[in-house]
Amino acid sequence: MRIIMQGNWLPLAAIIRIFTFSRWHHVGVVLDDQTVIESRIFSGVQLTPLNDFKRRGRWAYIDVELPNEQRAVDWLYAQIGKRYDLTGLVRFAFQRRWLRDDKHYCTDLPAIAAIRGGRPLFNDRVNGYAPRDFDLLPTAHRRSSGVAANQKIG
């Protein structure tokens, strides 16, 4: 499974980065060479062209091997159209695990997909997953990274 992380300094992104101590504010999963599945605050779980995702800021891929990647991909496709989990933005402050089946915060998608694919990425967390957690995965292999045009690195 290929996870793509994203970072920029737009206002909401900056807040997420500061409060999660991360250089990333958003993650998605690359489903094929041209498409990312992601959960966005106003549109929920959706498919996005890979190039559009990359244009939003700095990005990096990490690859994680799953015993049953097809099961993970099937689960991801089944999430399309579900709402964004706004509680995901505040759950870190309350130290609660608020994963739900009917809506998802961006980090829920790769974390739960990995579980469905037979390889949990994290020990059970009280407060869910932050974009930074994906950057620190010891079992992942970084493939490439880049910066969108007109984006500052930082």
Coordinates of N, CA and C in Angstrom, one line a residue:
M1 N 0.9 -1.2 0.0 CA 0.0 0.0 0.0 C 0.9 1.2 0.0
R2 N 0.6 2.2 -0.8 CA 1.4 3.4 -0.9 C 0.6 4.5 -0.2
I3 N 1.2 5.1 0.8 CA 0.6 6.2 1.5 C 1.3 7.5 1.1
I4 N 0.5 8.5 0.8 CA 1.1 9.8 0.5 C 0.8 10.8 1.6
M5 N 1.8 11.5 2.0 CA 1.7 12.5 3.1 C 1.9 13.9 2.4
Q6 N 1.2 14.9 3.0 CA 1.2 16.2 2.4 C 1.4 17.3 3.5
G7 N 2.2 18.3 3.1 CA 2.4 19.4 4.1 C 2.4 20.7 3.4
N8 N 1.7 21.7 3.9 CA 1.8 23.1 3.5 C 1.5 24.0 4.6
W9 N 1.5 25.3 4.5 CA 1.3 26.2 5.6 C 0.0 27.0 5.4
L10 N -1.0 26.5 4.7 CA -2.3 27.2 4.7 C -2.8 27.1 6.2
P11 N -3.7 28.0 6.5 CA -4.1 28.2 7.9 C -4.5 26.9 8.6
L12 N -5.5 26.1 8.1 CA -5.9 24.9 8.8 C -4.7 23.9 8.8
A13 N -4.0 23.8 7.8 CA -2.8 22.9 7.7 C -1.8 23.3 8.8
A14 N -1.5 24.6 8.9 CA -0.6 25.0 9.9 C -1.0 24.6 11.3
I15 N -2.3 24.8 11.6 CA -2.8 24.4 12.9 C -2.6 22.9 13.2
I16 N -3.0 22.1 12.2 CA -2.8 20.6 12.4 C -1.3 20.3 12.6
R17 N -0.5 20.9 11.8 CA 1.0 20.6 11.9 C 1.5 21.0 13.3
I18 N 1.1 22.2 13.7 CA 1.6 22.7 15.0 C 1.1 21.8 16.2
F19 N -0.2 21.5 16.2 CA -0.7 20.7 17.3 C -0.4 19.2 17.3
T20 N 0.0 18.7 16.1 CA 0.4 17.3 16.0 C 2.0 17.2 15.9
F21 N 2.7 18.3 16.0 CA 4.2 18.2 15.9 C 4.7 17.5 14.7
S22 N 4.1 17.9 13.6 CA 4.4 17.2 12.3 C 4.8 18.2 11.2
R23 N 5.6 17.6 10.3 CA 5.8 18.4 9.1 C 4.7 18.1 8.0
W24 N 3.8 17.2 8.4 CA 2.7 16.8 7.5 C 1.4 17.2 8.2
H25 N 0.4 17.5 7.3 CA -0.9 17.8 7.9 C -2.0 16.9 7.3
H26 N -1.7 16.1 6.3 CA -2.7 15.4 5.6 C -2.1 14.1 5.0
V27 N -2.9 13.0 4.9 CA -2.4 11.8 4.3 C -3.5 11.2 3.4
G28 N -3.1 10.4 2.5 CA -4.1 9.7 1.6 C -3.4 8.4 1.2
V29 N -4.1 7.6 0.4 CA -3.6 6.4 -0.1 C -3.7 6.4 -1.6
V30 N -2.6 6.1 -2.2 CA -2.5 6.0 -3.7 C -3.1 4.7 -4.1
L31 N -4.2 4.7 -4.9 CA -4.9 3.5 -5.3 C -4.3 2.9 -6.6
D32 N -3.9 3.8 -7.4 CA -3.2 3.3 -8.7 C -2.2 4.5 -9.0
D33 N -1.7 4.4 -10.1 CA -0.6 5.4 -10.4 C -1.2 6.8 -10.7
Q34 N -2.5 7.0 -10.7 CA -3.2 8.2 -11.0 C -4.2 8.8 -10.0
T35 N -4.5 8.0 -9.0 CA -5.6 8.3 -8.1 C -5.2 8.2 -6.6
V36 N -5.7 9.1 -5.8 CA -5.6 9.1 -4.3 C -6.9 9.0 -3.7
I37 N -7.1 8.2 -2.7 CA -8.3 8.3 -1.9 C -7.9 9.0 -0.6
E38 N -8.8 10.0 -0.3 CA -8.5 10.9 0.9 C -9.8 11.3 1.5
S39 N -9.7 11.8 2.8 CA -10.9 12.3 3.4 C -10.6 13.8 3.7
R40 N -11.4 14.7 3.1 CA -11.2 16.1 3.2 C -12.3 16.7 4.0
I41 N -12.0 17.8 4.6 CA -12.9 18.4 5.6 C -14.3 18.8 5.0
F42 N -14.4 19.3 3.8 CA -15.7 19.7 3.3 C -16.3 18.7 2.4
S43 N -15.5 17.8 1.8 CA -16.1 16.8 0.9 C -16.1 15.4 1.3
G44 N -15.5 15.1 2.4 CA -15.4 13.7 2.9 C -14.5 12.8 2.1
V45 N -14.8 11.5 2.1 CA -13.9 10.6 1.5 C -14.2 10.6 0.0
Q46 N -13.1 10.8 -0.8 CA -13.2 11.0 -2.2 C -12.0 10.5 -2.9
L47 N -12.2 10.4 -4.2 CA -11.0 10.1 -5.1 C -10.5 11.4 -5.7
T48 N -9.2 11.6 -5.7 CA -8.6 12.8 -6.2 C -7.5 12.4 -7.2
P49 N -7.4 13.0 -8.3 CA -6.2 12.8 -9.2 C -4.9 13.0 -8.5
L50 N -4.0 12.1 -8.6 CA -2.7 12.2 -7.9 C -2.0 13.5 -8.2
N51 N -2.0 14.0 -9.4 CA -1.4 15.3 -9.7 C -2.0 16.5 -9.0
D52 N -3.3 16.4 -8.8 CA -4.0 17.5 -8.0 C -3.6 17.4 -6.6
F53 N -3.5 16.2 -6.0 CA -3.1 16.1 -4.6 C -1.7 16.6 -4.4
K54 N -0.8 16.3 -5.4 CA 0.6 16.8 -5.3 C 0.7 18.3 -5.4
R55 N -0.2 18.9 -6.2 CA -0.1 20.4 -6.4 C -0.4 21.2 -5.1
R56 N -1.0 20.6 -4.1 CA -1.3 21.3 -2.9 C -0.2 21.6 -1.9
G57 N 1.0 21.0 -2.2 CA 2.1 21.2 -1.2 C 3.2 20.2 -1.3
R58 N 4.0 20.2 -0.3 CA 5.1 19.2 -0.3 C 4.5 17.9 0.0
W59 N 5.1 16.8 -0.5 CA 4.5 15.5 -0.4 C 5.6 14.4 -0.3
A60 N 5.3 13.3 0.2 CA 6.2 12.2 0.2 C 5.4 10.9 0.2
Y61 N 6.0 9.9 -0.4 CA 5.4 8.5 -0.4 C 6.0 7.7 0.6
I62 N 5.3 6.8 1.2 CA 5.9 5.6 1.9 C 5.1 4.4 1.5
D63 N 5.8 3.3 1.3 CA 5.2 2.0 0.9 C 5.2 1.1 2.1
V64 N 4.1 0.4 2.3 CA 4.0 -0.6 3.3 C 3.5 -1.8 2.7
E65 N 4.2 -2.9 2.9 CA 3.7 -4.2 2.4 C 2.6 -4.8 3.3
L66 N 1.5 -5.2 2.6 CA 0.4 -5.8 3.3 C 0.2 -7.3 2.9
P67 N -0.1 -8.2 3.8 CA -0.4 -9.6 3.3 C -1.5 -9.7 2.4
N68 N -2.6 -8.8 2.5 CA -3.7 -8.9 1.6 C -4.1 -7.5 1.2
E69 N -3.3 -6.9 0.3 CA -3.5 -5.6 -0.2 C -4.9 -5.4 -0.8
Q70 N -5.4 -6.4 -1.5 CA -6.7 -6.3 -2.2 C -7.8 -6.0 -1.2
R71 N -7.7 -6.7 -0.1 CA -8.7 -6.5 1.0 C -8.7 -5.1 1.5
A72 N -7.5 -4.5 1.6 CA -7.4 -3.1 2.0 C -8.0 -2.2 1.0
V73 N -7.7 -2.4 -0.3 CA -8.2 -1.6 -1.4 C -9.7 -1.7 -1.5
D74 N -10.2 -2.9 -1.3 CA -11.7 -3.0 -1.4 C -12.3 -2.2 -0.2
W75 N -11.7 -2.3 1.0 CA -12.3 -1.5 2.1 C -12.2 0.0 1.8
L76 N -11.1 0.5 1.2 CA -11.0 1.9 0.9 C -12.1 2.3 -0.1
Y77 N -12.3 1.6 -1.2 CA -13.3 2.0 -2.1 C -14.7 2.0 -1.5
A78 N -14.9 1.2 -0.5 CA -16.2 1.1 0.2 C -16.4 2.4 1.0
Q79 N -15.4 3.1 1.3 CA -15.5 4.3 2.1 C -15.9 5.6 1.4
I80 N -15.7 5.5 0.0 CA -16.0 6.7 -0.8 C -17.4 7.2 -0.5
G81 N -17.5 8.5 -0.3 CA -18.8 9.2 -0.1 C -19.1 9.4 1.4
K82 N -18.3 8.7 2.3 CA -18.6 8.9 3.7 C -18.0 10.3 4.1
R83 N -18.6 10.8 5.2 CA -18.3 12.2 5.6 C -16.9 12.3 6.3
Y84 N -16.4 13.4 6.4 CA -15.1 13.7 7.1 C -15.5 13.7 8.6
D85 N -14.6 13.2 9.4 CA -14.8 13.1 10.9 C -14.2 14.4 11.5
L86 N -15.1 15.4 11.8 CA -14.6 16.6 12.4 C -14.1 16.3 13.8
T87 N -14.6 15.3 14.5 CA -14.1 15.0 15.8 C -12.6 14.6 15.8
G88 N -12.1 14.2 14.6 CA -10.7 13.8 14.5 C -9.8 15.0 14.7
L89 N -10.3 16.2 14.5 CA -9.5 17.4 14.7 C -9.3 17.7 16.2
V90 N -10.3 17.2 17.0 CA -10.2 17.5 18.5 C -9.9 16.3 19.3
R91 N -9.9 15.1 18.8 CA -9.7 14.0 19.6 C -8.4 13.9 20.2
F92 N -7.4 14.5 19.6 CA -6.0 14.5 20.2 C -6.0 15.2 21.6
A93 N -6.7 16.3 21.6 CA -6.8 17.1 22.9 C -7.5 16.3 24.0
F94 N -8.5 15.5 23.6 CA -9.2 14.8 24.6 C -8.7 13.4 24.9
Q95 N -7.7 13.0 24.2 CA -7.1 11.6 24.3 C -8.2 10.6 24.2
R96 N -9.0 10.6 23.2 CA -10.1 9.7 23.0 C -9.9 9.0 21.6
R97 N -10.3 7.8 21.5 CA -10.3 7.1 20.3 C -11.8 7.1 19.7
W98 N -12.0 8.0 18.7 CA -13.3 8.2 18.2 C -13.5 7.7 16.8
L99 N -12.9 6.6 16.5 CA -13.1 6.0 15.2 C -14.5 5.6 15.0
R100 N -15.0 5.9 13.8 CA -16.4 5.6 13.5 C -16.5 5.0 12.1
D101 N -17.5 4.2 11.9 CA -17.7 3.5 10.6 C -18.3 4.4 9.5
D102 N -19.0 5.5 10.0 CA -19.8 6.3 9.0 C -19.0 7.6 8.6
K103 N -17.9 7.9 9.2 CA -17.1 9.0 8.7 C -15.6 8.8 9.2
H104 N -14.7 9.5 8.4 CA -13.3 9.3 8.6 C -12.5 10.6 8.6
Y105 N -11.5 10.7 9.5 CA -10.5 11.7 9.5 C -9.4 11.2 8.5
C106 N -8.6 12.0 7.9 CA -7.7 11.5 6.9 C -6.8 10.4 7.3
T107 N -6.3 10.4 8.5 CA -5.4 9.3 8.9 C -6.1 8.0 9.2
D108 N -7.4 8.0 9.4 CA -8.1 6.8 9.6 C -8.0 5.9 8.4
L109 N -8.0 6.5 7.2 CA -8.1 5.6 5.9 C -6.9 4.7 5.8
P110 N -5.6 5.2 5.8 CA -4.5 4.3 5.7 C -4.3 3.4 6.9
A111 N -4.6 3.9 8.1 CA -4.5 3.1 9.3 C -5.4 1.9 9.3
I112 N -6.7 2.1 9.1 CA -7.7 1.1 9.1 C -7.5 0.2 7.9
A113 N -7.1 0.7 6.7 CA -6.9 -0.1 5.5 C -5.8 -1.1 5.8
A114 N -4.7 -0.7 6.5 CA -3.6 -1.6 6.8 C -4.1 -2.7 7.7
I115 N -5.0 -2.4 8.7 CA -5.5 -3.4 9.5 C -6.3 -4.4 8.7
R116 N -7.2 -3.9 7.8 CA -8.0 -4.8 6.9 C -7.1 -5.6 6.0
G117 N -5.9 -5.1 5.6 CA -5.0 -5.8 4.8 C -4.1 -6.7 5.5
G118 N -4.3 -6.8 6.8 CA -3.5 -7.8 7.6 C -2.3 -7.4 8.3
R119 N -2.0 -6.1 8.3 CA -0.8 -5.6 9.0 C -1.0 -4.3 9.6
P120 N -1.5 -4.3 10.9 CA -1.6 -3.0 11.6 C -0.3 -2.2 11.6
L121 N -0.4 -1.0 11.4 CA 0.8 -0.1 11.4 C 1.2 0.4 12.8
F122 N 0.2 0.5 13.7 CA 0.5 1.1 15.0 C -0.1 0.1 16.1
N123 N 0.5 0.3 17.3 CA -0.1 -0.3 18.4 C -1.4 0.4 18.7
D124 N -2.3 -0.2 19.4 CA -3.6 0.4 19.6 C -3.4 1.7 20.3
R125 N -3.9 2.8 19.8 CA -3.8 4.1 20.3 C -5.0 4.6 21.1
V126 N -4.8 5.3 22.1 CA -6.0 5.9 22.8 C -6.6 7.0 22.0
N127 N -5.8 7.8 21.3 CA -6.3 9.0 20.6 C -6.2 9.0 19.1
G128 N -6.1 7.8 18.5 CA -6.1 7.8 17.0 C -4.7 8.1 16.5
Y129 N -4.7 8.5 15.2 CA -3.4 8.6 14.5 C -3.2 10.0 14.0
A130 N -2.0 10.5 14.0 CA -1.7 11.9 13.5 C -0.9 11.7 12.2
P131 N -0.9 12.7 11.3 CA 0.0 12.5 10.1 C 1.4 12.2 10.4
R132 N 1.9 12.7 11.5 CA 3.3 12.5 11.9 C 3.6 11.0 12.1
D133 N 2.6 10.3 12.6 CA 2.8 8.8 12.9 C 3.2 8.1 11.7
F134 N 2.7 8.4 10.5 CA 3.0 7.7 9.3 C 4.5 8.0 8.9
D135 N 4.9 9.2 9.1 CA 6.3 9.6 8.8 C 7.3 8.8 9.7
L136 N 6.9 8.4 10.8 CA 7.8 7.7 11.8 C 7.7 6.2 11.7
L137 N 7.0 5.6 10.8 CA 6.8 4.2 10.7 C 8.1 3.5 10.5
P138 N 8.5 2.6 11.3 CA 9.8 1.9 11.1 C 9.7 0.8 10.0
T139 N 8.5 0.4 9.7 CA 8.3 -0.7 8.8 C 8.1 -0.2 7.3
A140 N 8.0 1.1 7.2 CA 7.7 1.7 5.9 C 9.0 2.0 5.1
H141 N 8.9 2.1 3.8 CA 10.0 2.5 3.0 C 9.7 3.7 2.2
R142 N 10.4 4.8 2.4 CA 10.2 6.0 1.7 C 10.7 5.9 0.2
R143 N 9.8 6.2 -0.7 CA 10.1 6.0 -2.1 C 10.6 7.3 -2.8
S144 N 9.8 8.3 -2.5 CA 10.2 9.6 -3.2 C 9.4 10.7 -2.5
S145 N 9.9 11.9 -2.8 CA 9.2 13.1 -2.3 C 9.3 14.2 -3.2
G146 N 8.6 15.3 -3.0 CA 8.6 16.4 -3.9 C 8.0 17.6 -3.3
V147 N 8.1 18.7 -4.0 CA 7.5 19.9 -3.6 C 6.7 20.5 -4.8
A148 N 5.4 20.9 -4.5 CA 4.6 21.5 -5.6 C 5.2 22.8 -6.0
A149 N 4.9 23.2 -7.2 CA 5.4 24.5 -7.6 C 4.9 25.6 -6.7
N150 N 5.8 26.6 -6.4 CA 5.5 27.7 -5.6 C 5.3 27.4 -4.1
Q151 N 5.8 26.3 -3.6 CA 5.6 25.9 -2.2 C 7.0 26.0 -1.5
K152 N 6.9 26.6 -0.3 CA 8.1 26.7 0.5 C 8.4 25.4 1.2
I153 N 9.6 25.0 1.4 CA 9.9 23.8 2.2 C 10.1 24.3 3.6
G154 N 9.4 23.6 4.5 CA 9.6 24.0 5.9 C 8.6 23.4 6.8

